PDB file of C-alpha atoms in Angstrom:
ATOM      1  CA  UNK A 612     -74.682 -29.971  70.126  1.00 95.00           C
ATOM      2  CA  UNK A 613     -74.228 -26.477  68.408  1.00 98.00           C
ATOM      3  CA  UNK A 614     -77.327 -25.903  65.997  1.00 98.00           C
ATOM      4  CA  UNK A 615     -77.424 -23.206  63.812  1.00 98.00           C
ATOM      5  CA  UNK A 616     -80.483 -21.765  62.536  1.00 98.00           C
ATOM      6  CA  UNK A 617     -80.849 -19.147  59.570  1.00 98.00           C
ATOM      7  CA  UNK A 618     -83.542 -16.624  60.112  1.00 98.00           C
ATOM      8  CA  UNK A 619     -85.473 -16.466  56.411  1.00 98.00           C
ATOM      9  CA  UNK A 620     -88.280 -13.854  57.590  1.00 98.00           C
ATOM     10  CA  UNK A 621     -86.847 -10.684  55.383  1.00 98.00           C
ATOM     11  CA  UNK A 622     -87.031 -13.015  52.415  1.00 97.00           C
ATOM     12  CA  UNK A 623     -89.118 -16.060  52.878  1.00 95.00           C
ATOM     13  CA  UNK A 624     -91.471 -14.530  55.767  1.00 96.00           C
ATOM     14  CA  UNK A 625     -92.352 -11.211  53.512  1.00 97.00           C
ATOM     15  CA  UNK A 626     -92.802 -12.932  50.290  1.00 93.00           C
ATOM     16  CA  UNK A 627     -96.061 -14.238  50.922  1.00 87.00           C
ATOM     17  CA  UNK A 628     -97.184 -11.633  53.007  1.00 93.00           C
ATOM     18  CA  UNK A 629     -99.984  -9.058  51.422  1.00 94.00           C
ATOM     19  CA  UNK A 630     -97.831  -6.010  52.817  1.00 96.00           C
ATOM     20  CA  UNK A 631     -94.834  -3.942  51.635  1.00 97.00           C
ATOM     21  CA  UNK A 632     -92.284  -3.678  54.332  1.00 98.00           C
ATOM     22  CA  UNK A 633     -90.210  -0.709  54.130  1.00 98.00           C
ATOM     23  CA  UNK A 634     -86.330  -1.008  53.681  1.00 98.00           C
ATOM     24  CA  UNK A 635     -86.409   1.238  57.008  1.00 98.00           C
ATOM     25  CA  UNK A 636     -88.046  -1.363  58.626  1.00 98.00           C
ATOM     26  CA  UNK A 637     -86.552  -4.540  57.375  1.00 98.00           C
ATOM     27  CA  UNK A 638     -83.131  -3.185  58.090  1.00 98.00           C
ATOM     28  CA  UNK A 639     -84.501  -2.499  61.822  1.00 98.00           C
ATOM     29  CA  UNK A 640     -85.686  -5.951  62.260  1.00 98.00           C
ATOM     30  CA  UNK A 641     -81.969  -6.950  60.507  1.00 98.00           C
ATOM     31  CA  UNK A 642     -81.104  -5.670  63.502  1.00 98.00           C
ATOM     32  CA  UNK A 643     -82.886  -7.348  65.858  1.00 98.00           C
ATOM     33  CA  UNK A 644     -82.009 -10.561  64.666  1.00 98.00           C
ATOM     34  CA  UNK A 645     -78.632  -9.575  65.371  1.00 98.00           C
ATOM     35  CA  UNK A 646     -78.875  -8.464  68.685  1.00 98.00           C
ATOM     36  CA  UNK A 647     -80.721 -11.713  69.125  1.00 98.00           C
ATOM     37  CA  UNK A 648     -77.531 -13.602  68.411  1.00 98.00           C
ATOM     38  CA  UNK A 649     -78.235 -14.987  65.260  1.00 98.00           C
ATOM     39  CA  UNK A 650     -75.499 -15.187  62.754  1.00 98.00           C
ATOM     40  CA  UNK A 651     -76.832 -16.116  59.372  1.00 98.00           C
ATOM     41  CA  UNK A 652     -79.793 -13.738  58.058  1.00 98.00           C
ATOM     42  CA  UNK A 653     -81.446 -14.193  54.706  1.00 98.00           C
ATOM     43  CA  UNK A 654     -82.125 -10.702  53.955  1.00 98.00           C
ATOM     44  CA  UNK A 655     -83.952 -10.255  50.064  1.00 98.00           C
ATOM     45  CA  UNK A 656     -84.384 -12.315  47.057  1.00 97.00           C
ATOM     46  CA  UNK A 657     -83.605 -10.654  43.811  1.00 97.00           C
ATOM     47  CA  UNK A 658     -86.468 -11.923  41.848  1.00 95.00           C
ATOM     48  CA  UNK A 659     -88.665 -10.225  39.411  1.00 93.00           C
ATOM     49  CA  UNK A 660     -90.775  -7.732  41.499  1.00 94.00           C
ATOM     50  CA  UNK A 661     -93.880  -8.097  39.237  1.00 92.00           C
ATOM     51  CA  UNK A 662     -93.894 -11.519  40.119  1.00 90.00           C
ATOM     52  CA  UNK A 663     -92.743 -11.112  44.084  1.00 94.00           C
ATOM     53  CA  UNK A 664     -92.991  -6.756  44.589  1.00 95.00           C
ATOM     54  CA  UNK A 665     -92.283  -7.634  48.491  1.00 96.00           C
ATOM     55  CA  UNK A 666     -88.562  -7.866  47.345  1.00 97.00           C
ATOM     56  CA  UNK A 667     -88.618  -4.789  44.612  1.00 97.00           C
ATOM     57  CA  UNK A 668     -86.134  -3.314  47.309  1.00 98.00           C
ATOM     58  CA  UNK A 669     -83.492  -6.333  47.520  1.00 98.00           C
ATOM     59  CA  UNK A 670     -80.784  -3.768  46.190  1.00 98.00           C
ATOM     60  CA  UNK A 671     -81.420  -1.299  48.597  1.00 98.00           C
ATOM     61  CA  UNK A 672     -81.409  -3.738  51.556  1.00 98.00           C
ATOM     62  CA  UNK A 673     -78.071  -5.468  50.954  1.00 98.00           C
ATOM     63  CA  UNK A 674     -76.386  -2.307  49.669  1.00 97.00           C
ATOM     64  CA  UNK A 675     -77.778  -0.987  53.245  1.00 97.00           C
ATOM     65  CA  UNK A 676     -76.735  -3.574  55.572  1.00 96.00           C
ATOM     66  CA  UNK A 677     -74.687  -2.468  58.552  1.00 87.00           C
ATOM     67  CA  UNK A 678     -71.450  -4.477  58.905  1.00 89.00           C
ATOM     68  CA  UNK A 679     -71.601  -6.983  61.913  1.00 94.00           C
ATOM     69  CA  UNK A 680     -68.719  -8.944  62.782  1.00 95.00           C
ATOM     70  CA  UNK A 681     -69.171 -13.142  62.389  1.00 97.00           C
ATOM     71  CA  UNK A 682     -72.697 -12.299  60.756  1.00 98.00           C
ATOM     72  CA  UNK A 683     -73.713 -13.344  57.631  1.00 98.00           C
ATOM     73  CA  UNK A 684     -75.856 -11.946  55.279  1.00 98.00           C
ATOM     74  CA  UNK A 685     -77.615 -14.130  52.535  1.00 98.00           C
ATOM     75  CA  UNK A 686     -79.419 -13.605  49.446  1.00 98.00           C
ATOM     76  CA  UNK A 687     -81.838 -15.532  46.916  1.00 98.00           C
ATOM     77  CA  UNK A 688     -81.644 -15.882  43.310  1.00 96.00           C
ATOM     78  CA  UNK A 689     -83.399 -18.360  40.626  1.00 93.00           C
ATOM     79  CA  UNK A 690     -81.511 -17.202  37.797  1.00 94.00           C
ATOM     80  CA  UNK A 691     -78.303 -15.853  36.405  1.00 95.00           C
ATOM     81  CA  UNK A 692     -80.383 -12.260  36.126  1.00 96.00           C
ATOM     82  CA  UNK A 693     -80.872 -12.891  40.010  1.00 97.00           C
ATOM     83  CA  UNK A 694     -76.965 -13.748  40.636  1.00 98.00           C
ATOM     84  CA  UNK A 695     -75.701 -10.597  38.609  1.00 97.00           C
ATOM     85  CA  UNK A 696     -78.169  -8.415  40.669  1.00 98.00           C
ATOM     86  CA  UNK A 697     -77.234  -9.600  43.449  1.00 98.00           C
ATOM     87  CA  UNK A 698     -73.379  -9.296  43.366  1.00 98.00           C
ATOM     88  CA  UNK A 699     -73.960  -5.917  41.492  1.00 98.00           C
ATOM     89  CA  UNK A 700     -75.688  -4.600  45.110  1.00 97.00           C
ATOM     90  CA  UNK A 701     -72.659  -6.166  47.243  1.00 97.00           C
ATOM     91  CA  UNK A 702     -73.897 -10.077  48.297  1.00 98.00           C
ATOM     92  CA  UNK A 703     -71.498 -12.087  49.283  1.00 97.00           C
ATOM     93  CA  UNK A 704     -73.153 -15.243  49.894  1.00 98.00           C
ATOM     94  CA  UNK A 705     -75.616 -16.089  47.070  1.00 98.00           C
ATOM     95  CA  UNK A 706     -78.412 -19.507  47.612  1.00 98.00           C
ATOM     96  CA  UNK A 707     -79.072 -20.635  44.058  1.00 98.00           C
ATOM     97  CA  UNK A 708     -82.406 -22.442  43.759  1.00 95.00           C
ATOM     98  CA  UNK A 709     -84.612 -24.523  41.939  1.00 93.00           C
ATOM     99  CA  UNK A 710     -87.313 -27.266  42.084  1.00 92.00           C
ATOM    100  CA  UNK A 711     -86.973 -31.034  42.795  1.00 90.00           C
ATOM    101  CA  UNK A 712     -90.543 -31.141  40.713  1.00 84.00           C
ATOM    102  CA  UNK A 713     -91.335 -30.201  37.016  1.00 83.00           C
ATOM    103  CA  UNK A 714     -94.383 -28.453  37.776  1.00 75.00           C
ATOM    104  CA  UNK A 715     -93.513 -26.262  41.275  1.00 74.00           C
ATOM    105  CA  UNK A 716     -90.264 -25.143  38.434  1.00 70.00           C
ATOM    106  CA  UNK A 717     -92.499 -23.866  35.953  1.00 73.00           C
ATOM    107  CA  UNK A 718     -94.675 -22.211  38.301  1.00 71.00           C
ATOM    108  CA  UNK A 719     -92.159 -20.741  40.758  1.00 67.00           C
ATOM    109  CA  UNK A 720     -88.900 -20.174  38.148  1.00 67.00           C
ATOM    110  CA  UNK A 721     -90.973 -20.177  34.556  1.00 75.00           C
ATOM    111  CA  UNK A 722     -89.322 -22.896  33.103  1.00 82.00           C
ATOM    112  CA  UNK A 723     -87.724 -26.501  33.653  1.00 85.00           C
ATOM    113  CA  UNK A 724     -85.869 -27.900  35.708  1.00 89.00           C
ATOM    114  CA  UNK A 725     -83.254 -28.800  33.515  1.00 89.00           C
ATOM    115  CA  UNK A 726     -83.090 -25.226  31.870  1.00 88.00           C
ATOM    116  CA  UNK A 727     -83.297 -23.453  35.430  1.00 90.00           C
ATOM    117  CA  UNK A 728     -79.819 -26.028  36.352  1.00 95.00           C
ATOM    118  CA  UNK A 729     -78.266 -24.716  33.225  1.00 94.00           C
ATOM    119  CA  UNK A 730     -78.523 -21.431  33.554  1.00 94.00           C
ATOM    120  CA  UNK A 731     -77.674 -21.763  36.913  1.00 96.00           C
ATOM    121  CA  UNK A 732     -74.711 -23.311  36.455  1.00 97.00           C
ATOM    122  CA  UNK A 733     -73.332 -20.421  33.837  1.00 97.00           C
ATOM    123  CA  UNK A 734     -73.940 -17.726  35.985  1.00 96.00           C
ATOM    124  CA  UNK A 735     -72.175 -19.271  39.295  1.00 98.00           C
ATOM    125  CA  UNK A 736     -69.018 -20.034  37.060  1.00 97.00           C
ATOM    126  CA  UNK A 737     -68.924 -16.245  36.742  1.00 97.00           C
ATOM    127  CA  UNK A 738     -68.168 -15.539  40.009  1.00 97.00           C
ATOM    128  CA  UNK A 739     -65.877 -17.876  41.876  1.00 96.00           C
ATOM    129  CA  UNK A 740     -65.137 -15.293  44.638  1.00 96.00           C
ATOM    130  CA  UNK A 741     -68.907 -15.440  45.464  1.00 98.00           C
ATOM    131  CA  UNK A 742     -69.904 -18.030  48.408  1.00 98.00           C
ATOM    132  CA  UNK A 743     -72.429 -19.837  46.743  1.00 98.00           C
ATOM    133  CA  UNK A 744     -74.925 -22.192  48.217  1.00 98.00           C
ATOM    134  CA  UNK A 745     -77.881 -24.024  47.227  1.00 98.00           C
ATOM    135  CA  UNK A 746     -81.905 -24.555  47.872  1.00 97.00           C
ATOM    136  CA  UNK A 747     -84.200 -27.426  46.834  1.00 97.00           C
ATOM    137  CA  UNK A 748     -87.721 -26.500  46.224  1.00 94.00           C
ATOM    138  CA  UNK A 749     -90.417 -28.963  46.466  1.00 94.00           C
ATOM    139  CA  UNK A 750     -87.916 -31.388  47.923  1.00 96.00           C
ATOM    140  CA  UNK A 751     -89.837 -34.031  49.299  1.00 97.00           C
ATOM    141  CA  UNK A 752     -93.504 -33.012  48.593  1.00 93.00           C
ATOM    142  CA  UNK A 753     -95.225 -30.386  45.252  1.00 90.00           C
ATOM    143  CA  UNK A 754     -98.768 -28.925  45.594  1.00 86.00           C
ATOM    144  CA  UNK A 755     -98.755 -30.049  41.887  1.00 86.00           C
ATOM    145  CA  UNK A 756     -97.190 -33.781  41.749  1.00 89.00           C
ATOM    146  CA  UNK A 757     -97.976 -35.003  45.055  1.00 93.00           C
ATOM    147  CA  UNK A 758     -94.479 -37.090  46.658  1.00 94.00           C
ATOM    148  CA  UNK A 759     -90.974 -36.800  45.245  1.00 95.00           C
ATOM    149  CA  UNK A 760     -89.040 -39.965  44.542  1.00 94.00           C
ATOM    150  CA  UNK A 761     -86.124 -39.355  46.080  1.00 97.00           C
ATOM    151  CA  UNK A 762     -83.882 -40.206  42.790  1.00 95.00           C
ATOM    152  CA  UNK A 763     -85.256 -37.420  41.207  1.00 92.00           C
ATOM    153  CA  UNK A 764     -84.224 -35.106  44.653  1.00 96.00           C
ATOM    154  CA  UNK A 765     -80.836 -36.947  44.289  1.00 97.00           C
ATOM    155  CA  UNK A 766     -80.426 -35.452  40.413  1.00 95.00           C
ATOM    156  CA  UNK A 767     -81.210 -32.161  41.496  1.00 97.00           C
ATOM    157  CA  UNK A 768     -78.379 -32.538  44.194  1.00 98.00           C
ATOM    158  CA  UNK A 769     -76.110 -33.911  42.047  1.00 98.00           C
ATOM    159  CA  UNK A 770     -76.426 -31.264  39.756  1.00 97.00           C
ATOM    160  CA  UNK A 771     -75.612 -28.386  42.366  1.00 98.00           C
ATOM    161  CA  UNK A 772     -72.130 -30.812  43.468  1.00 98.00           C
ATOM    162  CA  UNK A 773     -71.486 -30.555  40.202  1.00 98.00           C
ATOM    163  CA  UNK A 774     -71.460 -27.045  40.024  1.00 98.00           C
ATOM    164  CA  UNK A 775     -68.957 -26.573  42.955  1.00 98.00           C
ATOM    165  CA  UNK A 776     -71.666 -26.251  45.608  1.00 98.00           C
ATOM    166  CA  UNK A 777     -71.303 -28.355  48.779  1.00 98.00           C
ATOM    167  CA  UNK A 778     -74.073 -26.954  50.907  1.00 98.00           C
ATOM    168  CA  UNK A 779     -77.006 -27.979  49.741  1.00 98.00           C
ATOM    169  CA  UNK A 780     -80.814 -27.277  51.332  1.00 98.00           C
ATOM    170  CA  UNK A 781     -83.439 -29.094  51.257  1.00 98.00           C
ATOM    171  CA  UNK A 782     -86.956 -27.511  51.621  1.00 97.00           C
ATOM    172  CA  UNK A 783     -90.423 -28.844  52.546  1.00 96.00           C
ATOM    173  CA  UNK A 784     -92.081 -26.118  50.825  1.00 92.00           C
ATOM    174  CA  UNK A 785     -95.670 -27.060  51.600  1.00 91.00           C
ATOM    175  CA  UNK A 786     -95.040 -27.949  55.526  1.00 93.00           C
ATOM    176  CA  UNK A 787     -96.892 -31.741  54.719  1.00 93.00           C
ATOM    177  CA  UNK A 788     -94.555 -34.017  54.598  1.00 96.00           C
ATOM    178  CA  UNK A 789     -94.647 -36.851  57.152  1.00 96.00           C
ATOM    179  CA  UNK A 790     -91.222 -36.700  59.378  1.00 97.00           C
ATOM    180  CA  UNK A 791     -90.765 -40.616  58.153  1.00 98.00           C
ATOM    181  CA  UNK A 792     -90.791 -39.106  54.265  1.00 97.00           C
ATOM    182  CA  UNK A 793     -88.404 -36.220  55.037  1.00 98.00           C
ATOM    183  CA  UNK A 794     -86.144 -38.547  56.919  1.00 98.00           C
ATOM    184  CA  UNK A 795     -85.991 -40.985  54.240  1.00 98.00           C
ATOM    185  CA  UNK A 796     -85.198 -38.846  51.048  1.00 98.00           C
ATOM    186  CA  UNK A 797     -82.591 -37.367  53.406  1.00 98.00           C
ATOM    187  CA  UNK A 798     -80.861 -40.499  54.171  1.00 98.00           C
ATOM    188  CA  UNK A 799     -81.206 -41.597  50.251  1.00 98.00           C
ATOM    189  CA  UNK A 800     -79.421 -38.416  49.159  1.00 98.00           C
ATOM    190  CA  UNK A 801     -76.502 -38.143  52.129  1.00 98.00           C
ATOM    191  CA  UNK A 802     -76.215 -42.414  50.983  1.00 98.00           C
ATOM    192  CA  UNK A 803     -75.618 -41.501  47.692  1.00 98.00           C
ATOM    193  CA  UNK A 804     -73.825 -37.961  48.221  1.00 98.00           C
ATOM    194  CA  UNK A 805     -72.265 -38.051  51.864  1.00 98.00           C
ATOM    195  CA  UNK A 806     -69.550 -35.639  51.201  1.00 98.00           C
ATOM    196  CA  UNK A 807     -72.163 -32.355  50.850  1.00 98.00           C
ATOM    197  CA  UNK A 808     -73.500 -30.812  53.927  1.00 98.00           C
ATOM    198  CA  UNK A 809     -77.050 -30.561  54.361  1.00 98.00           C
ATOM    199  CA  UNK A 810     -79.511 -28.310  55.918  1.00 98.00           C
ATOM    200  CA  UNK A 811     -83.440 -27.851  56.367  1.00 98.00           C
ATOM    201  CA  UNK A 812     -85.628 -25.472  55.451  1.00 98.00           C
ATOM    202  CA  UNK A 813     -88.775 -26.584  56.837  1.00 97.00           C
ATOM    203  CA  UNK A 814     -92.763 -24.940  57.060  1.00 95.00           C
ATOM    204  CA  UNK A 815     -94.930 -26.296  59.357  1.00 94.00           C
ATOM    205  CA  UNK A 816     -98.409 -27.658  58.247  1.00 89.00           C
ATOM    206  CA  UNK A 817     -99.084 -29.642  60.851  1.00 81.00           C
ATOM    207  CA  UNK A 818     -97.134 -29.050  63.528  1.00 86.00           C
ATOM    208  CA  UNK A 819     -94.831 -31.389  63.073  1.00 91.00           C
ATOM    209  CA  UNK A 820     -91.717 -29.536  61.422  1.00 96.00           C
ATOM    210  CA  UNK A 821     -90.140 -29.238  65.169  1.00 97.00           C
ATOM    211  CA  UNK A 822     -90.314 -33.186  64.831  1.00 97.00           C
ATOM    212  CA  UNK A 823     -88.594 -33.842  61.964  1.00 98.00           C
ATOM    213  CA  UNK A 824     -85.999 -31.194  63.122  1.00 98.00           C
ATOM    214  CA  UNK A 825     -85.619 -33.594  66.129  1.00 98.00           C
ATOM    215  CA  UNK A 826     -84.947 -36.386  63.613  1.00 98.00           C
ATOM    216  CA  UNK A 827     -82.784 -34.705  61.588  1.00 98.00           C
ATOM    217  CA  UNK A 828     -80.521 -33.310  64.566  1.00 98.00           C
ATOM    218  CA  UNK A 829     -80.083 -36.621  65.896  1.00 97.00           C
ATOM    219  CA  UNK A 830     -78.752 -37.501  62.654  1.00 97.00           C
ATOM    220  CA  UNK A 831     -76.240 -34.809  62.565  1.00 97.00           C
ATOM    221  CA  UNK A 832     -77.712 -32.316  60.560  1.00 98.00           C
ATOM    222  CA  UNK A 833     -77.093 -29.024  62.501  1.00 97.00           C
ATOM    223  CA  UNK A 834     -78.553 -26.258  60.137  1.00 98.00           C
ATOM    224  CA  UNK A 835     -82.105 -25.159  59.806  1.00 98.00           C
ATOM    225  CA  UNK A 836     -83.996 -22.014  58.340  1.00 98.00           C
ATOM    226  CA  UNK A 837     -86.533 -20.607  60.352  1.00 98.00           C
ATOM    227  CA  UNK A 838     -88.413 -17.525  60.531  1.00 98.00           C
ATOM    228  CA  UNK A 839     -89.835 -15.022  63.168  1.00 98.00           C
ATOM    229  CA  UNK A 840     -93.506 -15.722  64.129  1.00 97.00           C
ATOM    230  CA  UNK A 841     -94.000 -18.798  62.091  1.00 96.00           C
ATOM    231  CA  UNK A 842     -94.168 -16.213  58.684  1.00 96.00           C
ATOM    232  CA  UNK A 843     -94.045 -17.604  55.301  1.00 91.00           C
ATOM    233  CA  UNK A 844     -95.083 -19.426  51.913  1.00 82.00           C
ATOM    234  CA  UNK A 845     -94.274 -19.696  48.633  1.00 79.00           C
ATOM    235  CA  UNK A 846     -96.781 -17.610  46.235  1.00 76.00           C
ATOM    236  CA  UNK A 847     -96.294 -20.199  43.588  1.00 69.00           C
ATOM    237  CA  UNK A 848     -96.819 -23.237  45.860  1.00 72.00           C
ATOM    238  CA  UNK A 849    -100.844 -23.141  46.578  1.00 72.00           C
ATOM    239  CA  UNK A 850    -101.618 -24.826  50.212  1.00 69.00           C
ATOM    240  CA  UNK A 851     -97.976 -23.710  51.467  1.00 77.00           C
ATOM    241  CA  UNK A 852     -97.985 -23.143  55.038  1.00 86.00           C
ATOM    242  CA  UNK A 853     -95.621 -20.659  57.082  1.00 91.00           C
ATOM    243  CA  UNK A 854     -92.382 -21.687  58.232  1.00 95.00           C
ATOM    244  CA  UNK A 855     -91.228 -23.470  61.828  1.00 97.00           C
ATOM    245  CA  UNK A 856     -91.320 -20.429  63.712  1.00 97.00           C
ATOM    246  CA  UNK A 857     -87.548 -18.933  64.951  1.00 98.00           C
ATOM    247  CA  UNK A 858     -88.550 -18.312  68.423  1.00 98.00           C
ATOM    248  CA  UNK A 859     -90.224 -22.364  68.685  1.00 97.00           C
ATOM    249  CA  UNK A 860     -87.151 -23.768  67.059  1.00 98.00           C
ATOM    250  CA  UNK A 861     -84.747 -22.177  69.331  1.00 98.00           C
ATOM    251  CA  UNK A 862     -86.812 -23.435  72.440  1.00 98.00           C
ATOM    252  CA  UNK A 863     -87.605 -26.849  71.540  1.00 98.00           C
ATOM    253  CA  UNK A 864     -83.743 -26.665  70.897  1.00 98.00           C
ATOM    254  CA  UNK A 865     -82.433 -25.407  73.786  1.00 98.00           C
ATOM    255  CA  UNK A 866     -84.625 -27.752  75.798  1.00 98.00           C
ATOM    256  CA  UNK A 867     -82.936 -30.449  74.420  1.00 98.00           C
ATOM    257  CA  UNK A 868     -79.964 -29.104  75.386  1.00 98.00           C
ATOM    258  CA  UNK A 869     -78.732 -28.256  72.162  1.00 98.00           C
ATOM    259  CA  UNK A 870     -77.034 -24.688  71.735  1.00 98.00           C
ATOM    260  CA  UNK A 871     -77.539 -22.162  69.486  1.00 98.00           C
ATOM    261  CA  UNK A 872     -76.051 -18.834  70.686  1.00 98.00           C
ATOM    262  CA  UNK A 873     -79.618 -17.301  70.517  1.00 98.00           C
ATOM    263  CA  UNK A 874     -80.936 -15.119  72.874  1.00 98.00           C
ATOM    264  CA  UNK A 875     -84.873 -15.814  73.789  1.00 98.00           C
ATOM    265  CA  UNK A 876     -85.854 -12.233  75.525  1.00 98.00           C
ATOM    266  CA  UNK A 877     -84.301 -10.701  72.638  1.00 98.00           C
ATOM    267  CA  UNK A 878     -85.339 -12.857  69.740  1.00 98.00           C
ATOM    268  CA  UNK A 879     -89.170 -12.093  71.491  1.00 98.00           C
ATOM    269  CA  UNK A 880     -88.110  -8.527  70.771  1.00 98.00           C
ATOM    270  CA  UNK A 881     -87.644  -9.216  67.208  1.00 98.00           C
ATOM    271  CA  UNK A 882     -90.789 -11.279  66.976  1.00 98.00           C
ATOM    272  CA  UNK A 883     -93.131  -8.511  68.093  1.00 98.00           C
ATOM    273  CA  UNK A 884     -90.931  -5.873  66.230  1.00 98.00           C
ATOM    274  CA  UNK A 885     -91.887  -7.940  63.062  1.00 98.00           C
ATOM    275  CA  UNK A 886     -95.460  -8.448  64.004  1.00 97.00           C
ATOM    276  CA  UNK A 887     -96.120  -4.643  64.424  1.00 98.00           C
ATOM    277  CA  UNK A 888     -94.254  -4.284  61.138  1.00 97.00           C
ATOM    278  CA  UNK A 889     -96.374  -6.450  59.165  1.00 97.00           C
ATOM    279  CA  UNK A 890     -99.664  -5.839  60.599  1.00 96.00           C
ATOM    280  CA  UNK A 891     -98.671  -1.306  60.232  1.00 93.00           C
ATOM    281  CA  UNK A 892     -97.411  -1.783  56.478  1.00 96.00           C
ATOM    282  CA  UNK A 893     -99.392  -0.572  53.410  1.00 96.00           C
ATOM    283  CA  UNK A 894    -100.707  -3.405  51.078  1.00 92.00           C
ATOM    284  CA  UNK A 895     -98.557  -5.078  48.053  1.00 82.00           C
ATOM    285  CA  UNK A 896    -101.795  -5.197  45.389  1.00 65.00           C
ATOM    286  CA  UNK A 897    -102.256  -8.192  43.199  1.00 41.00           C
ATOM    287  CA  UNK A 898     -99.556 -10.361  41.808  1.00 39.00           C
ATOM    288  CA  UNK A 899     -99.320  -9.842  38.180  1.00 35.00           C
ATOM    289  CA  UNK A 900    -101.259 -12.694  36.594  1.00 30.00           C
ATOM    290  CA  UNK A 901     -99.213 -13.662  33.670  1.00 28.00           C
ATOM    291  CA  UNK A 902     -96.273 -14.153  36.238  1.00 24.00           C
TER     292      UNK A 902
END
């Protein structure tokens, strides 16, 4: 089976991180991941950089990407701000996101649910030349509310269809829940919603994201993020762990006998290009409080 995996590290893997990477250097690891053979790259999130100053540069990266046939370059937004930023520096493909719970929503976007999907909703009618996609927070487990009922999840899905999107991801921000959980909201939510495609975004607690990515594969989901060296968290999610590691994904995948059009030698290239890069770059400071 063909498998394909985003690479989140330039967004996801730096947002936690206590360092600011250069937009030298993430374009150089951009790079990388390309040579590697991966064709989907989340590159910046255009967020407020008080609140996340690892992606002050988001502009700068896009407008800097160099143009590689059949790859595709991603951004994050939370907010019609984030959307108009984005297409302003030359995204194309735009994941909208917000929380399946209350509380991760007022801590990671500053307000509800409801009002994030609303706002949301506005801004991606503006653009209908814009590849839009979408991102589920919190999907299955908050650091705040403890399990999600899947009916809630389904809402939150339900709201994206409505808005056009038919890709729709679903994240385990923390890295805790149980394979059996994760497998369960999934199937309630393709039940109810079967004509969306679904991916995974999974972090990896207790070693058992490469699990549930077993699970979910055999039940013909055949997208995943991942992200070089295992790098990740949410800053707004306390107890989030880093994400299933690229280079561990890709193995596990390949022997199962699944392909994904990744090479390893060079995706180990990237991985210890983006370890030197983290571990050589000058510190972020403190999060601004207030948020």
């Amino acid at each position: 089976m063909k498998v394909e995996i985003t690479d989140v590290f330039l967004r996801d893997g730096l947002q936690d991180e206590p360092v600011i990477v250069s937009t030298a250097h993430k374009l150089e690891i951009a790079g990388a991941l390309v040579d590697a053979g991966l064709r989907r790259i989340e590159v910046a999130s255009f967020v407020n950089p008080k609140r996340v100053p690892q992606m002050a540069d988001a502009a700068e990266v896009v407008a800097s990407l160099p143009a590689a046939p059949g790859v595709t370059y991603t951004s994050l937004a939370l907010n019609g701000r984030g959307i108009q930023r984005a297409v302003d520096a030359g995204a194309t493909d735009i994941q909208v996101v917000t929380s399946a719970s209350q509380a991760h929503s007022n801590a990671n976007a500053g307000q509800a649910i409801e009002d994030a999907l609303a706002g949301l909703g506005a801004a991606v009618a503006e653009f209908p030349k814009i590849r839009f996609f979408a991102g589920i927070s919190t999907a299955f487990t908050c650091p705040f509310e403890g399990a999600i009922d899947p009916t809630y999840l389904l809402r939150v899905v339900r709201a994206f269809k409505d808005m056009g999107i038919t890709d729709v991801g679903l994240a385990d921000t923390l890295g805790t829940t149980p394979t059996e959980q994760v497998m369960a909201s999934l199937h309630h939510v393709r039940g109810a919603e079967p004509g969306l495609t679904y991916y995974l975004h999974l972090h990896n607690a207790n070693s058992q994201a490469l699990a549930t990515a077993s699970a979910a594969v055999e039940t013909g989901v055949v997208r995943f993020d991942a992200a070089l060296g295992g790098y990740g968290g949410c800053p707004f999610a306390p107890g989030a762990h880093g994400n299933i590691a690229t280079e561990e994904l890709v193995r596990h995948l390949h022997d199962a006998g699944h392909q994904t059009g990744i090479d390893e030698d060079r995706l180990a290239e990237a991985v210890r290009l983006a370890r030197d890069v983290v571990a050589h770059s000058p510190a972020a400071g403190v999060l601004d409080p207030a948020r």
